[in-house]
Amino acid sequence: AGIGKCVAMDLARRNARTILACRSRRRGQAAVEEIRAATGNPAVVLRLLDTGSLASVRAFASAVLREEPRLDVLVNNAGVTGLPFAITSEGLEQTFATNYLGPFLLTNLLLG
């Protein structure tokens, strides 16, 4: 939703293979279908990713590196605000993990 969806729509309009990295399969698939319909680009795909989980980040990065011949652009757009204090299963504060640590790790893993 929001800025990330707008960026994905623009990339798809430019005929780019576009990977939507979403926490929710239902919402992500709805966005994929909407973007495909609006742009006529069938190369818009969904991959599940929760940047608040470093294990999820590692699994996502591994799959992208294994499945994609190249990666030209990475848009780190995930973020949360206003959540009550919580600790992830990895012992990290949830907001900090989601907004900073996850995207930082993802970027570094995808740099190759």
Coordinates of N, CA and C in Angstrom, one line a residue:
A1 N 0.8 -1.2 0.0 CA 0.0 0.0 0.0 C 0.9 1.2 0.0
G2 N 0.3 2.4 -0.3 CA 1.0 3.6 -0.2 C 2.2 3.8 -1.2
I3 N 3.3 4.4 -0.6 CA 4.4 4.7 -1.5 C 5.0 3.5 -2.2
G4 N 5.1 2.4 -1.4 CA 5.7 1.2 -2.0 C 4.9 0.7 -3.2
K5 N 3.6 0.7 -3.1 CA 2.8 0.3 -4.2 C 2.9 1.2 -5.4
C6 N 3.0 2.5 -5.1 CA 3.2 3.5 -6.2 C 4.5 3.3 -7.0
V7 N 5.5 3.0 -6.2 CA 6.8 2.7 -6.8 C 6.8 1.5 -7.6
A8 N 6.2 0.4 -7.1 CA 6.1 -0.8 -7.8 C 5.2 -0.6 -9.1
M9 N 4.2 0.1 -9.0 CA 3.3 0.4 -10.2 C 4.2 1.1 -11.3
D10 N 5.0 2.1 -10.9 CA 5.8 2.8 -11.8 C 6.8 1.9 -12.5
L11 N 7.5 1.1 -11.7 CA 8.5 0.2 -12.2 C 7.8 -0.8 -13.2
A12 N 6.7 -1.3 -12.8 CA 6.0 -2.3 -13.7 C 5.6 -1.6 -15.0
R13 N 5.2 -0.3 -14.9 CA 4.8 0.4 -16.1 C 6.0 0.6 -17.1
R14 N 7.2 0.6 -16.5 CA 8.4 0.7 -17.3 C 8.9 -0.7 -17.7
N15 N 8.0 -1.7 -17.6 CA 8.3 -3.1 -18.0 C 9.4 -3.8 -17.2
A16 N 9.6 -3.4 -16.0 CA 10.6 -4.0 -15.1 C 10.0 -5.2 -14.5
R17 N 10.8 -6.3 -14.3 CA 10.3 -7.4 -13.5 C 10.3 -6.8 -12.1
T18 N 9.2 -6.9 -11.4 CA 9.0 -6.3 -10.1 C 8.6 -7.3 -9.1
I19 N 9.4 -7.3 -8.0 CA 9.1 -8.3 -6.9 C 8.5 -7.5 -5.7
L20 N 7.3 -7.8 -5.3 CA 6.7 -7.2 -4.2 C 7.1 -8.0 -3.0
A21 N 7.7 -7.5 -2.0 CA 8.1 -8.2 -0.8 C 7.2 -7.7 0.3
C22 N 6.2 -8.6 0.7 CA 5.1 -8.3 1.6 C 5.0 -9.3 2.7
R23 N 4.5 -8.8 3.9 CA 4.3 -9.6 5.0 C 3.0 -10.4 4.8
S24 N 2.0 -9.8 4.2 CA 0.7 -10.5 4.1 C 0.5 -11.1 2.7
R25 N 0.3 -12.4 2.6 CA 0.1 -13.0 1.3 C -1.1 -12.5 0.6
R26 N -2.2 -12.3 1.4 CA -3.5 -11.8 0.9 C -3.4 -10.4 0.3
R27 N -2.8 -9.5 1.1 CA -2.7 -8.1 0.6 C -1.7 -8.0 -0.5
G28 N -0.6 -8.7 -0.4 CA 0.4 -8.7 -1.4 C -0.1 -9.2 -2.7
Q29 N -0.8 -10.3 -2.7 CA -1.4 -10.9 -4.0 C -2.4 -10.0 -4.6
A30 N -3.2 -9.3 -3.8 CA -4.1 -8.3 -4.3 C -3.4 -7.2 -5.0
A31 N -2.3 -6.7 -4.4 CA -1.5 -5.7 -5.0 C -0.9 -6.1 -6.3
V32 N -0.4 -7.4 -6.4 CA 0.2 -7.9 -7.6 C -0.8 -7.9 -8.7
E33 N -2.0 -8.4 -8.4 CA -3.0 -8.5 -9.4 C -3.5 -7.1 -9.9
E34 N -3.6 -6.2 -9.0 CA -3.9 -4.8 -9.4 C -2.8 -4.2 -10.3
I35 N -1.6 -4.4 -9.9 CA -0.5 -3.8 -10.7 C -0.4 -4.5 -12.1
R36 N -0.5 -5.8 -12.1 CA -0.5 -6.5 -13.4 C -1.6 -6.0 -14.3
A37 N -2.8 -5.8 -13.8 CA -4.0 -5.4 -14.5 C -3.8 -3.9 -15.0
A38 N -3.3 -3.1 -14.2 CA -3.1 -1.7 -14.5 C -2.0 -1.4 -15.6
T39 N -0.9 -2.3 -15.5 CA 0.2 -2.1 -16.4 C 0.3 -3.0 -17.5
G40 N -0.4 -4.1 -17.5 CA -0.2 -5.2 -18.5 C 1.1 -5.9 -18.4
N41 N 1.8 -5.8 -17.3 CA 3.1 -6.4 -17.1 C 2.9 -7.7 -16.3
P42 N 3.1 -8.9 -16.9 CA 2.9 -10.1 -16.2 C 4.1 -10.5 -15.2
A43 N 5.2 -9.7 -15.3 CA 6.4 -10.0 -14.6 C 6.4 -9.3 -13.2
V44 N 5.2 -9.2 -12.6 CA 5.1 -8.7 -11.2 C 4.8 -9.9 -10.3
V45 N 5.7 -10.1 -9.3 CA 5.6 -11.3 -8.5 C 5.6 -11.0 -7.0
L46 N 5.1 -11.8 -6.2 CA 5.0 -11.7 -4.8 C 6.0 -12.6 -4.1
R47 N 6.7 -12.1 -3.1 CA 7.6 -12.9 -2.3 C 7.3 -12.4 -0.9
L48 N 7.2 -13.3 0.1 CA 6.9 -13.0 1.4 C 8.1 -12.5 2.2
L49 N 8.0 -11.5 3.0 CA 9.1 -10.9 3.7 C 8.6 -10.2 4.9
D50 N 9.2 -10.5 6.1 CA 8.9 -9.7 7.3 C 10.2 -9.1 7.7
T51 N 10.5 -7.8 7.5 CA 11.8 -7.2 7.8 C 12.0 -7.2 9.3
G52 N 11.0 -7.5 10.1 CA 11.1 -7.5 11.6 C 11.7 -8.9 12.0
S53 N 11.9 -9.8 11.1 CA 12.5 -11.1 11.4 C 13.7 -11.3 10.6
L54 N 14.8 -11.4 11.2 CA 16.1 -11.5 10.5 C 16.1 -12.9 9.8
A55 N 15.5 -13.9 10.3 CA 15.4 -15.2 9.6 C 14.6 -15.0 8.3
S56 N 13.5 -14.2 8.4 CA 12.7 -14.0 7.2 C 13.6 -13.2 6.1
V57 N 14.3 -12.3 6.6 CA 15.2 -11.5 5.7 C 16.2 -12.4 5.0
R58 N 16.8 -13.2 5.8 CA 17.8 -14.2 5.3 C 17.2 -15.1 4.2
A59 N 16.0 -15.6 4.5 CA 15.4 -16.6 3.6 C 15.0 -15.9 2.3
F60 N 14.5 -14.6 2.4 CA 14.1 -13.9 1.3 C 15.3 -13.6 0.4
A61 N 16.4 -13.1 1.0 CA 17.6 -12.8 0.2 C 18.1 -14.0 -0.5
S62 N 18.2 -15.1 0.2 CA 18.7 -16.3 -0.3 C 17.9 -16.8 -1.6
A63 N 16.5 -16.7 -1.5 CA 15.7 -17.0 -2.6 C 15.9 -16.1 -3.8
V64 N 16.0 -14.8 -3.5 CA 16.2 -13.8 -4.6 C 17.5 -14.1 -5.3
L65 N 18.6 -14.3 -4.5 CA 19.9 -14.5 -5.1 C 19.9 -15.9 -5.9
R66 N 19.1 -16.8 -5.5 CA 19.1 -18.1 -6.1 C 18.2 -18.1 -7.4
E67 N 17.1 -17.3 -7.4 CA 16.1 -17.3 -8.4 C 16.2 -16.2 -9.5
E68 N 16.8 -15.1 -9.1 CA 16.9 -14.0 -10.0 C 18.3 -13.9 -10.6
P69 N 18.3 -13.7 -12.0 CA 19.6 -13.6 -12.6 C 20.4 -12.3 -12.2
R70 N 19.6 -11.3 -11.9 CA 20.2 -10.0 -11.5 C 19.2 -9.2 -10.7
L71 N 19.7 -8.2 -10.0 CA 18.9 -7.3 -9.2 C 19.5 -5.9 -9.5
D72 N 18.7 -5.0 -10.1 CA 19.1 -3.7 -10.5 C 18.8 -2.6 -9.5
V73 N 17.6 -2.8 -8.9 CA 17.1 -1.7 -8.0 C 16.5 -2.4 -6.7
L74 N 16.8 -1.8 -5.6 CA 16.2 -2.3 -4.3 C 15.6 -1.1 -3.7
V75 N 14.3 -1.1 -3.4 CA 13.6 0.0 -2.7 C 13.2 -0.5 -1.3
N76 N 13.9 0.0 -0.3 CA 13.6 -0.4 1.1 C 12.5 0.6 1.6
N77 N 11.3 0.1 1.6 CA 10.2 0.9 2.0 C 9.4 0.5 3.2
A78 N 9.7 -0.7 3.8 CA 9.0 -1.2 4.9 C 9.2 -0.3 6.1
G79 N 8.2 -0.2 6.9 CA 8.3 0.5 8.2 C 7.1 0.4 9.0
V80 N 7.2 0.6 10.3 CA 6.1 0.6 11.2 C 6.3 1.7 12.2
T81 N 5.2 2.2 12.8 CA 5.3 3.2 13.8 C 4.1 3.1 14.8
G82 N 4.3 3.5 16.0 CA 3.2 3.5 16.9 C 2.9 2.1 17.5
L83 N 3.8 1.2 17.3 CA 3.5 -0.2 17.9 C 3.8 -0.1 19.4
P84 N 3.1 -0.9 20.2 CA 3.5 -1.0 21.6 C 4.9 -1.7 21.6
F85 N 5.6 -1.5 22.7 CA 6.9 -2.1 22.9 C 6.8 -3.6 22.8
A86 N 7.6 -4.2 22.0 CA 7.6 -5.7 21.9 C 9.0 -6.2 21.5
I87 N 9.4 -7.4 21.9 CA 10.6 -8.0 21.5 C 10.4 -9.1 20.6
T88 N 11.2 -9.2 19.5 CA 11.0 -10.3 18.5 C 11.5 -11.6 19.1
S89 N 11.3 -12.6 18.4 CA 11.8 -14.0 18.8 C 13.3 -14.0 18.8
E90 N 13.9 -13.1 18.1 CA 15.4 -13.0 18.0 C 16.0 -12.1 19.1
G91 N 15.1 -11.5 20.0 CA 15.6 -10.7 21.1 C 15.8 -9.2 20.7
L92 N 15.2 -8.8 19.6 CA 15.3 -7.4 19.2 C 14.0 -6.6 19.4
E93 N 14.1 -5.3 19.6 CA 12.9 -4.5 19.7 C 12.3 -4.4 18.4
Q94 N 11.0 -4.7 18.3 CA 10.2 -4.9 17.1 C 10.4 -3.7 16.1
T95 N 10.1 -2.5 16.5 CA 10.2 -1.4 15.6 C 11.6 -1.2 15.1
F96 N 12.6 -1.3 15.9 CA 14.0 -1.1 15.4 C 14.4 -2.2 14.5
A97 N 13.9 -3.4 14.7 CA 14.2 -4.5 13.8 C 13.6 -4.3 12.5
T98 N 12.3 -3.9 12.5 CA 11.5 -3.8 11.3 C 12.0 -2.6 10.4
N99 N 12.3 -1.5 11.1 CA 12.6 -0.3 10.3 C 14.1 -0.1 10.0
Y100 N 14.9 -0.7 10.7 CA 16.4 -0.5 10.5 C 17.2 -1.7 10.3
L101 N 17.1 -2.7 11.3 CA 18.0 -3.8 11.2 C 17.6 -4.7 10.0
G102 N 16.4 -5.0 9.8 CA 15.9 -5.8 8.6 C 16.3 -5.3 7.3
P103 N 16.0 -4.0 7.0 CA 16.4 -3.4 5.7 C 17.9 -3.4 5.5
F104 N 18.6 -3.1 6.6 CA 20.1 -3.0 6.6 C 20.7 -4.4 6.2
L105 N 20.2 -5.4 6.9 CA 20.6 -6.8 6.6 C 20.3 -7.2 5.2
L106 N 19.0 -6.9 4.7 CA 18.6 -7.2 3.4 C 19.5 -6.6 2.3
T107 N 19.8 -5.3 2.5 CA 20.6 -4.6 1.5 C 22.0 -5.3 1.5
N108 N 22.6 -5.6 2.6 CA 23.9 -6.2 2.6 C 23.9 -7.6 2.1
L109 N 22.9 -8.4 2.3 CA 22.8 -9.7 1.8 C 22.7 -9.7 0.2
L110 N 22.0 -8.7 -0.3 CA 21.7 -8.7 -1.7 C 22.9 -8.0 -2.5
L111 N 23.8 -7.4 -1.8 CA 24.9 -6.7 -2.5 C 25.8 -7.7 -3.2
G112 N 25.8 -9.0 -2.7 CA 26.6 -10.0 -3.4 C 28.1 -9.7 -3.1

